[in-house]
Short mmCIF file of C-alpha atoms in Angstrom, two decimals:
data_model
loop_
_atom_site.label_atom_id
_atom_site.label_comp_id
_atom_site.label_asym_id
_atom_site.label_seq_id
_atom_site.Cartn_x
_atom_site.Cartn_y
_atom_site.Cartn_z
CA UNK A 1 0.26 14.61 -5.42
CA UNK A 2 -1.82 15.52 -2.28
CA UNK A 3 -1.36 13.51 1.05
CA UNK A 4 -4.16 10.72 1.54
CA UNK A 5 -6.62 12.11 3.81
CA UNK A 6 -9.64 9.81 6.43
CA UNK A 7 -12.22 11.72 7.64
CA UNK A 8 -13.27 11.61 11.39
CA UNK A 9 -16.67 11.44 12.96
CA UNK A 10 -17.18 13.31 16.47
CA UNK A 11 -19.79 10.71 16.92
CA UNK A 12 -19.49 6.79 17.09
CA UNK A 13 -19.40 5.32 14.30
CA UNK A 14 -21.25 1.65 13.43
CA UNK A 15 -19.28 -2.03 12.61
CA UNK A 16 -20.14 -1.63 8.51
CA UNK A 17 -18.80 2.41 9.22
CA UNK A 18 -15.72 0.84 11.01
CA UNK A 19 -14.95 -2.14 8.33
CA UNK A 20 -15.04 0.55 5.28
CA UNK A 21 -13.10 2.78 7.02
CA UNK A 22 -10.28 0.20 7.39
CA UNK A 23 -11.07 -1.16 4.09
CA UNK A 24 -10.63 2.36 3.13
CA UNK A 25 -7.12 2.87 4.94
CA UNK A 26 -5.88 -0.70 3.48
CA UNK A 27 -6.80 0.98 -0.63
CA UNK A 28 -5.07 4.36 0.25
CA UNK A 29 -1.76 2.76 1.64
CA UNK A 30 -2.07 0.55 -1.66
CA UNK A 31 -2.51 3.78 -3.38
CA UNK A 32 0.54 5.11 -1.69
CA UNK A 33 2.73 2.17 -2.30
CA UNK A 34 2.11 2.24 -5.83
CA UNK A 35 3.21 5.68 -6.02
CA UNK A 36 6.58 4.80 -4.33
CA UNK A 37 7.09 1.63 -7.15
CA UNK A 38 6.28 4.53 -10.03
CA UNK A 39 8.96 6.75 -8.42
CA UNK A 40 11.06 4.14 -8.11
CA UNK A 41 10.92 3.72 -12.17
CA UNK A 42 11.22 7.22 -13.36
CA UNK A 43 14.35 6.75 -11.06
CA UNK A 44 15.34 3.81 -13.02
CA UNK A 45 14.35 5.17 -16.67
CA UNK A 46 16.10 8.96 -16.01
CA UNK A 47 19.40 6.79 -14.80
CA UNK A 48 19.51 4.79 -17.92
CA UNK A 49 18.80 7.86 -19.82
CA UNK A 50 21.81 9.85 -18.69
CA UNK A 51 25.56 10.01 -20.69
CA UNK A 52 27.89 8.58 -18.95
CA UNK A 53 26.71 6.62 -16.09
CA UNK A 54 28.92 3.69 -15.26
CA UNK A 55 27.86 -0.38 -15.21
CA UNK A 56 28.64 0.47 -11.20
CA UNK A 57 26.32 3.16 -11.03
CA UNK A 58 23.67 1.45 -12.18
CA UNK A 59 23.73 -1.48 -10.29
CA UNK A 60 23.81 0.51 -7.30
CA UNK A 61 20.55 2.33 -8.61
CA UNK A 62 19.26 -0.84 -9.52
CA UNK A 63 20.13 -2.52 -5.73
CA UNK A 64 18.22 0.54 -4.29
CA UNK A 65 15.52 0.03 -6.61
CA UNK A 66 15.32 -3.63 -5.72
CA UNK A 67 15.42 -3.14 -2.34
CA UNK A 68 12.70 -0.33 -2.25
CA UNK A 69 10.19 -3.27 -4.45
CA UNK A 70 11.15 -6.03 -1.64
CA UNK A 71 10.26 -3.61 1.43
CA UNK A 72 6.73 -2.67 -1.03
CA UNK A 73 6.30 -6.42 -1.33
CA UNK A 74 6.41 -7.10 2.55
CA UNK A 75 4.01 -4.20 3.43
CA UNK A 76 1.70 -5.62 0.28
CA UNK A 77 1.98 -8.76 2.52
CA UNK A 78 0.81 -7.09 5.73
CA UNK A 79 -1.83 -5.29 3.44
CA UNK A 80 -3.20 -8.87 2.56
CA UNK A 81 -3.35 -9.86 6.09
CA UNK A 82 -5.21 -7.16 7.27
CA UNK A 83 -7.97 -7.73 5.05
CA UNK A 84 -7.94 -11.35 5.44
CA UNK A 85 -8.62 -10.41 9.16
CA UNK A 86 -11.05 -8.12 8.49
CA UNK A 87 -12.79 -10.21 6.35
CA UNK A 88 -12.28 -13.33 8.61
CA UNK A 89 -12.96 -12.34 12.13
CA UNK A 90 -15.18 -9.31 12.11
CA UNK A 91 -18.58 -9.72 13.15
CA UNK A 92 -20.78 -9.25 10.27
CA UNK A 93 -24.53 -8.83 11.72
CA UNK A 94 -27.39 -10.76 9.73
CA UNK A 95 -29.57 -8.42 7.58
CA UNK A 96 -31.94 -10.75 8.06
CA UNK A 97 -35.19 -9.03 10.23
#
């Protein structure tokens, strides 16, 4: 899977340019995040599928695993509050004439 990309402008860009451009950034790191939580259950699924593995091992598996879905759940937090504040305290001109 490729790396997301933003384009730049060399020119300035306008307020609605600026708000979908973070609006933008805030659905590609959701897009990346929910690659890391699909990762995180093929590593899951392949441990359970293997002969052999220990209770032990996969608890430890399963701590990692947790741990990698609480650190995706605070930056789906931090996510939420950047589009609150876009959405909350961005100027939005009237399109009113």
């Amino acid at each position: 899977m490729s790396s997301p990309t933003i384009s730049t402008s060399p020119n300035p860009i306008s307020m609605s340019q600026a708000i979908t451009d973070l609006v933008e950034s805030i659905a590609l790191e959701e897009t990346s995040l929910s690659c890391i939580l699909a990762a995180e259950a093929q590593k899951i699924q392949k441990v359970l599928s293997m002969d052999g593995v220990g209770l032990e091992q996969i608890m430890g598996v399963n701590d990692t695993v947790m741990s990698m879905v609480q650190t995706v759940n605070d930056l789906e937090h931090t996510l939420r509050d950047k589009l609150e504040f876009i959405s909350n305290n961005l100027y939005y001109p009237s399109r009113e004439s």
